[in-house]
Amino acid sequence: MTVTAGALEEIAANCCFDGWQRRYRHYSATLRCEMVFAVYLPPQAELGTVPALYWLSGLTCSDENFVHKGGAQRLAAELGVAIIAPDTSPRGAQVPGDPEGAWDFGHGAGFYLNATQQPWAENYRMHDYVVWELPALLEELLPIDARRGISGHSMGGHGALICALRNPGRYRSLSAFAPISHALDSPWGQKAFAAYLGEDRASWKEWDACELIARGGERLPLLVDQGAADGFLVAQLQPEKLRQACAAAGHPLRLRVHPGYDHSYYFIASFIDDHLRHHALALLAP
């Protein structure tokens, strides 16, 4: 496939289940830096456009973690669904990065929000990048159309929830693995929100899944998988608060808690097929 010169720079391409796992670099006007992302194009993309599942990864990850460890390509090829994996944060020498010792903040920890505080506000606008800029680019230049689903893991699960909940009609389907369900009450979320958004906790509610569910709007059926042996379950992830918010608001939720499973990609790979089929029901519907 030929791509518009200068818009996307292909940096890797691997044939996979008769489709192509590709990696691209481009300049993001939203984030004001170069970004790298991965795309799996199923074999059906050789004949026409296909729908896309956007996958948002978690803290410390890049676009490559899910591509290498998630095991999603085989069924995506069968279903005819593209998978798009953006990076988790803006990166580069010109972008404010990790404060000393802060693995859960900065590069790799963008939280898929639009920062309002300095020095983060200029670059840390991952919400607008994921929801608007990246899809517009790919739907113009690749055989991907506007049938969109979104999913993710941990911080990326939080990102999937807020991207869909803040933008009714933008996505056809939604799911998450071990999401940070109530970031307002999570140490990870509180740390990121205070730095990126400032100390006014009222502004944080715009980026909290439970708060957004309570406000109503679109009610996309939500599939969430959680490992019962996840070390972050109680303090950081709090799926019961998501269950309570959905029950109070009448939001359709299928929350599955799996004994023995932790927070790792072994957990994700074990249940990714269920999520792909969940999305395909909506993405491939007439």
Tab-separated table of C-alpha atoms in Angstrom:
chain	number	residue	atom	x	y	z
A	1	MET	CA	0.000	0.000	0.000
A	2	THR	CA	1.203	3.496	-0.836
A	3	VAL	CA	0.861	6.141	1.877
A	4	THR	CA	0.995	9.908	1.378
A	5	ALA	CA	4.639	10.979	1.404
A	6	GLY	CA	5.679	12.662	4.603
A	7	ALA	CA	2.476	11.836	6.526
A	8	LEU	CA	3.456	8.384	7.779
A	9	GLU	CA	6.926	6.879	7.916
A	10	GLU	CA	6.794	3.096	7.983
A	11	ILE	CA	9.433	1.755	10.362
A	12	ALA	CA	8.452	-1.937	10.512
A	13	ALA	CA	6.255	-4.378	8.582
A	14	ASN	CA	5.722	-8.075	9.327
A	15	CYS	CA	3.368	-10.485	7.596
A	16	CYS	CA	1.111	-12.031	10.240
A	17	PHE	CA	-1.855	-14.410	9.720
A	18	ASP	CA	-1.975	-13.283	6.077
A	19	GLY	CA	-2.316	-9.667	7.183
A	20	TRP	CA	0.322	-7.117	8.133
A	21	GLN	CA	1.602	-5.914	11.472
A	22	ARG	CA	3.009	-2.471	10.739
A	23	ARG	CA	4.632	0.291	12.769
A	24	TYR	CA	4.655	3.960	11.769
A	25	ARG	CA	6.147	7.257	12.865
A	26	HIS	CA	4.488	10.633	12.271
A	27	TYR	CA	4.479	14.170	13.588
A	28	SER	CA	1.518	14.930	15.841
A	29	ALA	CA	0.253	18.505	15.754
A	30	THR	CA	-1.809	17.747	18.866
A	31	LEU	CA	1.137	16.533	20.946
A	32	ARG	CA	3.757	18.691	19.201
A	33	CYS	CA	6.238	15.876	18.842
A	34	GLU	CA	6.882	12.771	16.783
A	35	MET	CA	4.787	9.743	17.721
A	36	VAL	CA	5.020	6.049	16.951
A	37	PHE	CA	2.057	3.685	16.707
A	38	ALA	CA	1.327	0.139	15.563
A	39	VAL	CA	-1.423	-1.101	13.227
A	40	TYR	CA	-2.488	-4.645	12.473
A	41	LEU	CA	-4.228	-4.771	9.088
A	42	PRO	CA	-6.110	-8.051	8.538
A	43	PRO	CA	-6.086	-9.720	5.104
A	44	GLN	CA	-9.536	-8.265	4.347
A	45	ALA	CA	-7.883	-4.815	4.167
A	46	GLU	CA	-6.435	-5.839	0.793
A	47	LEU	CA	-9.963	-5.750	-0.637
A	48	GLY	CA	-11.434	-2.674	1.045
A	49	THR	CA	-11.723	-0.758	4.275
A	50	VAL	CA	-12.116	-2.515	7.628
A	51	PRO	CA	-13.283	-1.405	11.088
A	52	ALA	CA	-10.722	-0.713	13.800
A	53	LEU	CA	-10.277	-1.525	17.460
A	54	TYR	CA	-8.149	1.056	19.266
A	55	TRP	CA	-6.088	-0.510	22.066
A	56	LEU	CA	-4.729	1.721	24.851
A	57	SER	CA	-1.892	0.259	26.916
A	58	GLY	CA	-1.058	0.828	30.562
A	59	LEU	CA	1.590	2.499	32.677
A	60	THR	CA	5.218	2.115	31.478
A	61	CYS	CA	4.084	0.498	28.201
A	62	SER	CA	4.528	1.592	24.592
A	63	ASP	CA	2.709	0.603	21.411
A	64	GLU	CA	4.747	-2.609	21.259
A	65	ASN	CA	3.617	-4.358	24.459
A	66	PHE	CA	0.181	-5.382	23.235
A	67	VAL	CA	1.397	-6.134	19.721
A	68	HIS	CA	4.023	-8.570	21.013
A	69	LYS	CA	2.197	-10.094	23.986
A	70	GLY	CA	-1.554	-9.715	23.520
A	71	GLY	CA	-2.073	-12.491	20.993
A	72	ALA	CA	-4.840	-10.614	19.185
A	73	GLN	CA	-3.752	-10.893	15.547
A	74	ARG	CA	-4.993	-14.412	14.795
A	75	LEU	CA	-8.646	-13.715	15.597
A	76	ALA	CA	-8.461	-10.158	14.259
A	77	ALA	CA	-7.421	-11.667	10.912
A	78	GLU	CA	-10.336	-14.093	11.010
A	79	LEU	CA	-12.852	-11.387	11.917
A	80	GLY	CA	-11.495	-8.725	9.574
A	81	VAL	CA	-10.847	-6.088	12.232
A	82	ALA	CA	-7.802	-3.802	12.324
A	83	ILE	CA	-6.070	-3.157	15.648
A	84	ILE	CA	-4.443	0.188	16.338
A	85	ALA	CA	-2.049	0.565	19.276
A	86	PRO	CA	-0.873	4.138	19.948
A	87	ASP	CA	1.851	4.930	22.434
A	88	THR	CA	0.838	5.679	26.016
A	89	SER	CA	2.279	9.190	26.148
A	90	PRO	CA	4.150	11.816	24.151
A	91	ARG	CA	7.880	11.159	24.250
A	92	GLY	CA	11.111	12.801	23.192
A	93	ALA	CA	13.813	15.140	24.388
A	94	GLN	CA	11.572	18.186	23.939
A	95	VAL	CA	8.701	16.673	25.976
A	96	PRO	CA	8.676	16.917	29.793
A	97	GLY	CA	9.434	13.420	31.021
A	98	ASP	CA	9.740	11.375	34.176
A	99	PRO	CA	10.528	13.241	37.383
A	100	GLU	CA	13.213	11.346	39.264
A	101	GLY	CA	11.876	8.040	40.528
A	102	ALA	CA	8.399	8.591	39.036
A	103	TRP	CA	7.791	5.508	36.877
A	104	ASP	CA	4.030	6.115	37.116
A	105	PHE	CA	4.138	9.675	35.767
A	106	GLY	CA	5.552	11.338	32.647
A	107	HIS	CA	6.768	9.338	29.651
A	108	GLY	CA	4.628	6.226	29.426
A	109	ALA	CA	2.007	7.667	31.783
A	110	GLY	CA	-0.094	10.107	29.778
A	111	PHE	CA	-3.418	8.948	31.292
A	112	TYR	CA	-5.201	9.734	28.007
A	113	LEU	CA	-6.309	13.154	29.192
A	114	ASN	CA	-5.679	16.744	28.087
A	115	ALA	CA	-3.343	18.388	30.575
A	116	THR	CA	-4.064	21.967	31.619
A	117	GLN	CA	-1.057	22.613	33.884
A	118	GLN	CA	2.493	23.607	32.956
A	119	PRO	CA	4.866	22.233	31.844
A	120	TRP	CA	2.580	19.393	30.713
A	121	ALA	CA	-0.182	21.258	28.855
A	122	GLU	CA	1.752	21.797	25.619
A	123	ASN	CA	2.381	18.111	24.916
A	124	TYR	CA	0.230	15.934	27.176
A	125	ARG	CA	-3.030	15.876	25.205
A	126	MET	CA	-3.420	12.158	24.648
A	127	HIS	CA	-7.212	12.286	24.739
A	128	ASP	CA	-7.437	14.510	21.671
A	129	TYR	CA	-4.680	12.553	19.941
A	130	VAL	CA	-6.394	9.178	20.432
A	131	VAL	CA	-9.970	10.329	19.863
A	132	TRP	CA	-9.491	12.796	17.000
A	133	GLU	CA	-6.064	13.200	15.391
A	134	LEU	CA	-4.953	9.592	15.000
A	135	PRO	CA	-8.259	8.233	13.634
A	136	ALA	CA	-8.509	11.099	11.135
A	137	LEU	CA	-4.997	10.334	9.892
A	138	LEU	CA	-5.538	6.590	9.580
A	139	GLU	CA	-8.983	6.821	8.023
A	140	GLU	CA	-7.494	9.056	5.336
A	141	LEU	CA	-4.325	7.112	4.607
A	142	LEU	CA	-4.988	3.444	5.443
A	143	PRO	CA	-7.838	1.036	4.540
A	144	ILE	CA	-9.558	1.766	7.868
A	145	ASP	CA	-13.029	3.269	8.138
A	146	ALA	CA	-15.043	5.092	10.793
A	147	ARG	CA	-16.387	1.964	12.524
A	148	ARG	CA	-14.407	2.308	15.771
A	149	GLY	CA	-14.169	0.328	18.989
A	150	ILE	CA	-11.912	1.055	21.938
A	151	SER	CA	-10.352	-1.061	24.671
A	152	GLY	CA	-7.311	-1.023	26.928
A	153	HIS	CA	-5.538	-2.262	30.032
A	154	SER	CA	-5.082	-0.611	33.429
A	155	MET	CA	-4.315	3.070	32.737
A	156	GLY	CA	-5.345	2.245	29.166
A	157	GLY	CA	-8.583	0.729	30.437
A	158	HIS	CA	-9.240	4.039	32.166
A	159	GLY	CA	-8.405	5.746	28.874
A	160	ALA	CA	-10.784	3.564	26.867
A	161	LEU	CA	-13.617	4.269	29.290
A	162	ILE	CA	-13.185	8.030	29.339
A	163	CYS	CA	-12.605	8.352	25.575
A	164	ALA	CA	-15.877	6.556	24.884
A	165	LEU	CA	-17.893	8.092	27.716
A	166	ARG	CA	-16.812	11.651	26.891
A	167	ASN	CA	-17.612	11.285	23.190
A	168	PRO	CA	-21.041	9.717	22.557
A	169	GLY	CA	-21.371	8.370	19.043
A	170	ARG	CA	-17.634	8.266	18.411
A	171	TYR	CA	-17.255	4.534	19.123
A	172	ARG	CA	-19.462	1.538	18.439
A	173	SER	CA	-18.021	-0.692	21.166
A	174	LEU	CA	-16.162	-0.515	24.485
A	175	SER	CA	-14.290	-2.882	26.783
A	176	ALA	CA	-11.421	-2.890	29.288
A	177	PHE	CA	-8.994	-5.130	31.139
A	178	ALA	CA	-8.358	-4.231	34.790
A	179	PRO	CA	-9.136	-0.532	34.291
A	180	ILE	CA	-8.448	2.198	36.819
A	181	SER	CA	-12.176	2.502	37.398
A	182	HIS	CA	-12.374	5.449	39.791
A	183	ALA	CA	-9.247	7.533	39.194
A	184	LEU	CA	-10.436	10.220	41.613
A	185	ASP	CA	-9.940	7.712	44.413
A	186	SER	CA	-6.862	5.915	43.045
A	187	PRO	CA	-3.312	6.872	44.120
A	188	TRP	CA	-2.167	6.597	40.505
A	189	GLY	CA	-5.018	8.783	39.324
A	190	GLN	CA	-4.639	11.346	42.107
A	191	LYS	CA	-0.935	11.752	41.376
A	192	ALA	CA	-1.497	12.220	37.642
A	193	PHE	CA	-4.567	14.424	37.963
A	194	ALA	CA	-2.959	16.772	40.473
A	195	ALA	CA	0.021	17.350	38.163
A	196	TYR	CA	-1.734	17.368	34.790
A	197	LEU	CA	-4.997	19.079	35.820
A	198	GLY	CA	-4.174	21.050	38.969
A	199	GLU	CA	-5.506	20.854	42.501
A	200	ASP	CA	-9.150	21.659	41.730
A	201	ARG	CA	-10.727	18.236	42.197
A	202	ALA	CA	-13.928	19.374	40.497
A	203	SER	CA	-12.035	19.414	37.191
A	204	TRP	CA	-10.919	15.826	37.759
A	205	LYS	CA	-14.487	14.563	37.437
A	206	GLU	CA	-14.304	15.159	33.670
A	207	TRP	CA	-11.713	12.356	33.492
A	208	ASP	CA	-13.171	9.787	35.896
A	209	ALA	CA	-15.138	6.829	34.525
A	210	CYS	CA	-17.528	6.456	37.453
A	211	GLU	CA	-18.365	10.159	37.378
A	212	LEU	CA	-18.978	10.079	33.612
A	213	ILE	CA	-21.199	7.001	33.869
A	214	ALA	CA	-23.298	8.719	36.525
A	215	ARG	CA	-23.987	11.644	34.184
A	216	GLY	CA	-25.766	9.498	31.641
A	217	GLY	CA	-25.502	9.830	27.891
A	218	GLU	CA	-24.644	6.932	25.617
A	219	ARG	CA	-24.874	3.458	27.152
A	220	LEU	CA	-22.458	1.272	25.187
A	221	PRO	CA	-22.489	-2.300	26.567
A	222	LEU	CA	-19.298	-2.607	28.593
A	223	LEU	CA	-17.216	-5.768	29.009
A	224	VAL	CA	-14.603	-5.645	31.794
A	225	ASP	CA	-12.263	-8.458	32.822
A	226	GLN	CA	-10.366	-8.344	36.108
A	227	GLY	CA	-7.903	-10.771	37.688
A	228	ALA	CA	-8.696	-11.664	41.298
A	229	ALA	CA	-4.976	-12.095	42.045
A	230	ASP	CA	-4.113	-8.642	40.683
A	231	GLY	CA	-1.877	-6.860	43.175
A	232	PHE	CA	-3.389	-3.491	42.218
A	233	LEU	CA	-6.998	-4.631	42.590
A	234	VAL	CA	-8.043	-2.988	45.863
A	235	ALA	CA	-6.086	0.273	46.035
A	236	GLN	CA	-5.781	1.248	42.375
A	237	LEU	CA	-8.393	-0.467	40.196
A	238	GLN	CA	-11.535	-0.729	42.353
A	239	PRO	CA	-13.847	-2.570	39.930
A	240	GLU	CA	-16.629	-2.734	42.516
A	241	LYS	CA	-16.971	1.046	42.283
A	242	LEU	CA	-17.436	0.674	38.541
A	243	ARG	CA	-20.074	-1.992	39.160
A	244	GLN	CA	-21.874	0.290	41.612
A	245	ALA	CA	-21.773	3.264	39.233
A	246	CYS	CA	-23.135	1.198	36.339
A	247	ALA	CA	-25.888	-0.311	38.488
A	248	ALA	CA	-26.968	3.109	39.761
A	249	ALA	CA	-27.033	4.588	36.260
A	250	GLY	CA	-28.469	1.584	34.427
A	251	HIS	CA	-25.339	1.257	32.298
A	252	PRO	CA	-24.971	-2.275	30.849
A	253	LEU	CA	-21.882	-3.902	32.364
A	254	ARG	CA	-20.502	-7.422	32.208
A	255	LEU	CA	-17.786	-7.527	34.888
A	256	ARG	CA	-15.919	-10.833	35.092
A	257	VAL	CA	-13.487	-11.497	37.956
A	258	HIS	CA	-11.145	-14.419	37.298
A	259	PRO	CA	-9.548	-16.367	40.183
A	260	GLY	CA	-5.787	-16.790	39.915
A	261	TYR	CA	-5.192	-14.157	37.220
A	262	ASP	CA	-2.938	-11.166	37.859
A	263	HIS	CA	-2.273	-7.845	36.064
A	264	SER	CA	0.052	-9.239	33.397
A	265	TYR	CA	-0.229	-9.872	29.685
A	266	TYR	CA	-0.759	-13.564	30.465
A	267	PHE	CA	-4.137	-12.409	31.787
A	268	ILE	CA	-4.838	-10.269	28.724
A	269	ALA	CA	-3.856	-13.015	26.274
A	270	SER	CA	-6.165	-15.460	28.072
A	271	PHE	CA	-9.301	-13.401	27.421
A	272	ILE	CA	-8.499	-11.182	24.438
A	273	ASP	CA	-10.563	-13.344	22.065
A	274	ASP	CA	-13.693	-12.647	24.117
A	275	HIS	CA	-13.056	-8.924	23.784
A	276	LEU	CA	-12.436	-9.112	20.051
A	277	ARG	CA	-15.728	-10.938	19.572
A	278	HIS	CA	-17.479	-8.400	21.830
A	279	HIS	CA	-16.248	-5.602	19.582
A	280	ALA	CA	-16.874	-7.467	16.343
A	281	LEU	CA	-20.572	-7.814	17.170
A	282	ALA	CA	-20.890	-4.041	17.016
A	283	LEU	CA	-18.200	-3.207	14.457
A	284	LEU	CA	-19.382	-5.712	11.857
A	285	ALA	CA	-23.118	-5.238	12.368
A	286	PRO	CA	-24.986	-4.118	9.221
